[in-house]
């Protein structure tokens, strides 16, 4: 009895001990506790998913920005390669190259691609004239002003209306832009400016942008160091970017829920803000927790990127916890209400029905629990399906024996599973469908056969026939009591292509930099393509120098007989599969033959393809930077197939790399030949050339400046020995054959250091050396002068010198090229010719040409100095014809010389005599009026009368002269007017009786007698 009573006591329901309200509250509290646990778990999972989704979007956005900028920099590298492969690129060639690239279509965000030549301040006018001659009459470099260097926008494609605003803009004039130019010049790499306003925007303060520049060097000069790169710099190529255009669509549809801000530099300052996807108050509701700040470096410039999630980014993920909470609360209330109703029912039931009531309550509670579990299971399944379908990876879950449990939407899209395929019922059909899309199915099938166990996972890379690359992960998992496999697939085609392109490009560039043979470089290009597509066999065929034959460049995987059948053969003789390569070369475009069997006209045409077991062929022309055809890249397959977009992109890139390698090899060959020709021309040049080192002189000048010497010219005049000491510091590095012959030296004299600066400037020419030193030290690149030098045999000679400071050596003066020309004989001949051209051979007086030139100079002086005066005298020997007739012309010549001597004795230094005719003479008296001229003329007339001439025969001859005078005025039309007036006065003197002086003062009667013979 006690045992039975105890059992009945414990078997009583809870409602027997507590009231209905208390029971309902307990049920409600318990259910709410369970609901809170479920809500908390769902909330944590949702927040983790939102954070993971946000981090992924940020990484994807950063990769898109970096990838896009790297692509655009590669475009600039292509333009740089165009200049590297050509000594000069015309505007037409530049336009044609960029028209083929279609930059504005394929590369959104680039506002254009331009060319910036490095123009010195002295060459600016010549640069503007050359551009105007090309069809741009209004072209001018702006902003205006005198600067040492200019970098104007000379080429800019496409030359749209907005780009015309930037045409001629001097980028060197603006500090931010100039900093990028200098960085690119010194590093040899791409450089990016800071935040700027593009000239194309016309001063729009709301539009921000930047420039990316690449240097263009003179390939004939080394540029391994900073100094060499500065010396070899020719120009820059650049691309302007507007941030709003560059960022348009960079993040895809997902970026609309993100606020993207890009700052120039490392600080988040308003002044450094370059781009804001949601400007102003649009980003006021941005999340304070979902924020990412990352730094990115592009072309040597750091950007700071801040990304914030906008309302609605979390979407339905954060709504799910609320749904769980609301459902739990409703279920809790329902259960509490049911518990209360059941408790009330039990309390009112009869004692006889107590047991049945308890059973009924338990049954109802069990049903409610089952219903809740079913609802929870349904929600969990829906949540799992939503999560699976929203992932970026393709997911497949199957059993060890191949039964398919589930797959998400991304998996079906990735593998292009048709809707008609019942993959859940027929897992083998799904496997066959996946296998049919793979170039090599072994990794996929191997993962099915040898699945990993435990927590380990297996990774494989799958190559699809359409060129895509998929990363596959397989790991084991437990589904209830059954062992299952979780497959994860991710499309890494773009990442793989970028990695392969970068690896191949770096490898090719390293091989080119180290001077690897062209065959090795081309073989590396071919092997890289075959590594990306194992089912592909490639070869590179080159055009010979005459462009009539094909030469094998690289074909490491094709049979030898197949390669020999095209090597060295004329283009006209190649048919069949090799005829496809000829077709691509002649048409200059890609040729694709998906099925060689179907394309063959006869069995013999494709016999080589049959023997090599090739069934499809693609031909990609290989071009140089200027667009010139260099060869063709051939891709073969053992199965009929057409190329996908990834195949064509890979072939195009490989052809571009091959073109770079071929052109680099040609440039290297031409460079070596050019160096040999230059040395030959230098050694055999007819002009004397001297290579000199003035670096020690430069150091000595710096020491003088540090010692306080400011005026070097005055210092050298006061201390001639200092200039002599500096001349001794010049070193002769090299001299060609003409220079050695000029100073009577040989190569042995050069080797033992017998040559010095005296062979260009001797002691008497040291002032000329000082002038040259001051000019070169002051920044002049070229100085020309005349000097005197000493040959090694001691002979003093005169020479003409041109001193040229080679580019890049203006600061140190360690490379000065001097050309010298011996002008000793030329100066002697010039002096003799000048004497013959200006002097009368008989009297030694200036001839008529020299006298007229002096008269013209004096007339010009009177026009400038109206208060000054001058007079002209015309003299004629009286009865000179009788002297010739009686005594002969020899005596007449003696009389002329006698009169010339008398004239010279009476003249001042400033007076100019001249013989202007047979027996006619003239005298120019600067600064002399007619009264003073009359006194001089009378004194000369008397001296002639009083002086007699005794000939060799003892004959005494006395002569007289008639003189006409006229005043010279600046108002005369020319100098002939005064000669006409003086000549008129002379003839009046001869008509008046000779041996007299007449003057023409311009009066009414014309001539007024002043002096007559007594």
Tab-separated table of N, CA, C and O in Angstrom, residues 1 29 88 115 126 168 261 307 364 426-427 436 471 504 518 568 686 708 745 797 814 818 886 979 993 996 1007 1009 1011:
chain	number	residue	atom	x	y	z
A	1	UNK	N	0.802	-1.223	0.000
A	1	UNK	CA	0.000	0.000	0.000
A	1	UNK	C	0.839	1.279	0.000
A	1	UNK	O	0.543	2.189	-0.760
A	29	UNK	N	7.601	30.976	-20.339
A	29	UNK	CA	9.006	31.292	-20.049
A	29	UNK	C	9.944	30.290	-20.706
A	29	UNK	O	10.992	30.655	-21.265
A	88	UNK	N	61.253	57.402	-84.488
A	88	UNK	CA	60.322	58.517	-84.507
A	88	UNK	C	58.958	57.996	-84.904
A	88	UNK	O	58.824	57.243	-85.869
A	115	UNK	N	51.022	61.934	-75.939
A	115	UNK	CA	52.479	61.911	-76.068
A	115	UNK	C	53.010	63.272	-75.669
A	115	UNK	O	52.517	64.303	-76.123
A	126	UNK	N	60.634	76.320	-82.146
A	126	UNK	CA	60.745	75.327	-83.232
A	126	UNK	C	59.713	74.227	-83.063
A	126	UNK	O	59.113	73.754	-84.037
A	168	UNK	N	48.294	70.982	-76.331
A	168	UNK	CA	49.289	72.023	-76.150
A	168	UNK	C	49.547	72.397	-74.707
A	168	UNK	O	50.413	73.226	-74.434
A	261	UNK	N	34.661	55.415	-51.166
A	261	UNK	CA	35.381	56.691	-51.110
A	261	UNK	C	36.855	56.405	-51.361
A	261	UNK	O	37.426	55.487	-50.771
A	307	UNK	N	35.314	51.798	-47.632
A	307	UNK	CA	34.059	51.211	-48.115
A	307	UNK	C	33.136	51.047	-46.916
A	307	UNK	O	33.531	50.490	-45.877
A	364	UNK	N	-1.276	15.930	-26.837
A	364	UNK	CA	-1.287	17.253	-27.470
A	364	UNK	C	0.084	17.919	-27.421
A	364	UNK	O	0.518	18.579	-28.378
A	426	UNK	N	19.553	10.749	-61.894
A	426	UNK	CA	20.609	10.088	-62.664
A	426	UNK	C	21.922	10.829	-62.430
A	426	UNK	O	22.282	11.744	-63.179
A	427	UNK	N	22.634	10.459	-61.364
A	427	UNK	CA	23.909	11.115	-61.060
A	427	UNK	C	24.970	10.826	-62.095
A	427	UNK	O	25.840	11.662	-62.369
A	436	UNK	N	32.307	15.839	-70.164
A	436	UNK	CA	32.329	16.249	-71.581
A	436	UNK	C	32.845	17.670	-71.759
A	436	UNK	O	33.249	18.030	-72.868
A	471	UNK	N	38.644	25.823	-60.102
A	471	UNK	CA	39.340	25.270	-58.948
A	471	UNK	C	38.358	24.348	-58.197
A	471	UNK	O	37.244	24.752	-57.871
A	504	UNK	N	54.226	34.908	-67.605
A	504	UNK	CA	54.829	34.795	-68.930
A	504	UNK	C	55.495	36.099	-69.334
A	504	UNK	O	56.615	36.108	-69.860
A	518	UNK	N	66.731	34.674	-79.301
A	518	UNK	CA	65.333	34.801	-79.700
A	518	UNK	C	64.643	33.443	-79.698
A	518	UNK	O	63.461	33.347	-79.334
A	568	UNK	N	61.845	27.659	-94.225
A	568	UNK	CA	62.630	28.065	-95.372
A	568	UNK	C	61.898	27.988	-96.696
A	568	UNK	O	62.527	28.186	-97.750
A	686	UNK	N	86.122	62.967	-91.005
A	686	UNK	CA	87.078	63.974	-91.515
A	686	UNK	C	87.273	65.145	-90.557
A	686	UNK	O	88.204	65.911	-90.717
A	708	UNK	N	83.993	81.747	-51.689
A	708	UNK	CA	83.461	83.100	-51.714
A	708	UNK	C	83.657	83.827	-53.014
A	708	UNK	O	83.314	85.013	-53.117
A	745	UNK	N	100.232	64.108	-84.298
A	745	UNK	CA	100.443	63.113	-83.257
A	745	UNK	C	100.046	61.747	-83.799
A	745	UNK	O	99.500	61.614	-84.905
A	797	UNK	N	99.185	77.304	-84.565
A	797	UNK	CA	98.147	77.329	-85.595
A	797	UNK	C	96.870	77.934	-84.994
A	797	UNK	O	96.762	78.131	-83.780
A	814	UNK	N	81.749	65.788	-67.222
A	814	UNK	CA	82.705	64.704	-67.399
A	814	UNK	C	82.693	64.123	-68.807
A	814	UNK	O	83.411	63.173	-69.084
A	818	UNK	N	84.583	67.771	-78.252
A	818	UNK	CA	85.142	68.960	-78.894
A	818	UNK	C	85.480	68.611	-80.334
A	818	UNK	O	86.157	67.609	-80.600
A	886	UNK	N	102.589	111.802	-122.839
A	886	UNK	CA	103.959	112.258	-123.002
A	886	UNK	C	104.974	111.319	-122.361
A	886	UNK	O	106.059	111.101	-122.909
A	979	UNK	N	77.804	112.485	-103.310
A	979	UNK	CA	78.821	112.312	-104.360
A	979	UNK	C	78.433	113.087	-105.606
A	979	UNK	O	79.296	113.673	-106.289
A	993	UNK	N	89.019	126.685	-114.585
A	993	UNK	CA	90.449	126.915	-114.796
A	993	UNK	C	91.344	125.915	-114.122
A	993	UNK	O	92.559	125.994	-114.207
A	996	UNK	N	91.930	124.434	-108.500
A	996	UNK	CA	91.102	125.275	-107.677
A	996	UNK	C	90.102	124.412	-106.897
A	996	UNK	O	89.949	123.228	-107.148
A	1007	UNK	N	76.962	126.388	-107.171
A	1007	UNK	CA	78.383	126.334	-106.859
A	1007	UNK	C	78.861	127.742	-106.523
A	1007	UNK	O	78.541	128.717	-107.206
A	1009	UNK	N	82.445	129.796	-105.646
A	1009	UNK	CA	83.895	129.726	-105.579
A	1009	UNK	C	84.354	130.311	-104.256
A	1009	UNK	O	83.928	131.382	-103.851
A	1011	UNK	N	87.984	129.371	-103.177
A	1011	UNK	CA	89.442	129.502	-103.263
A	1011	UNK	C	89.845	129.352	-104.711
A	1011	UNK	O	89.279	128.515	-105.432
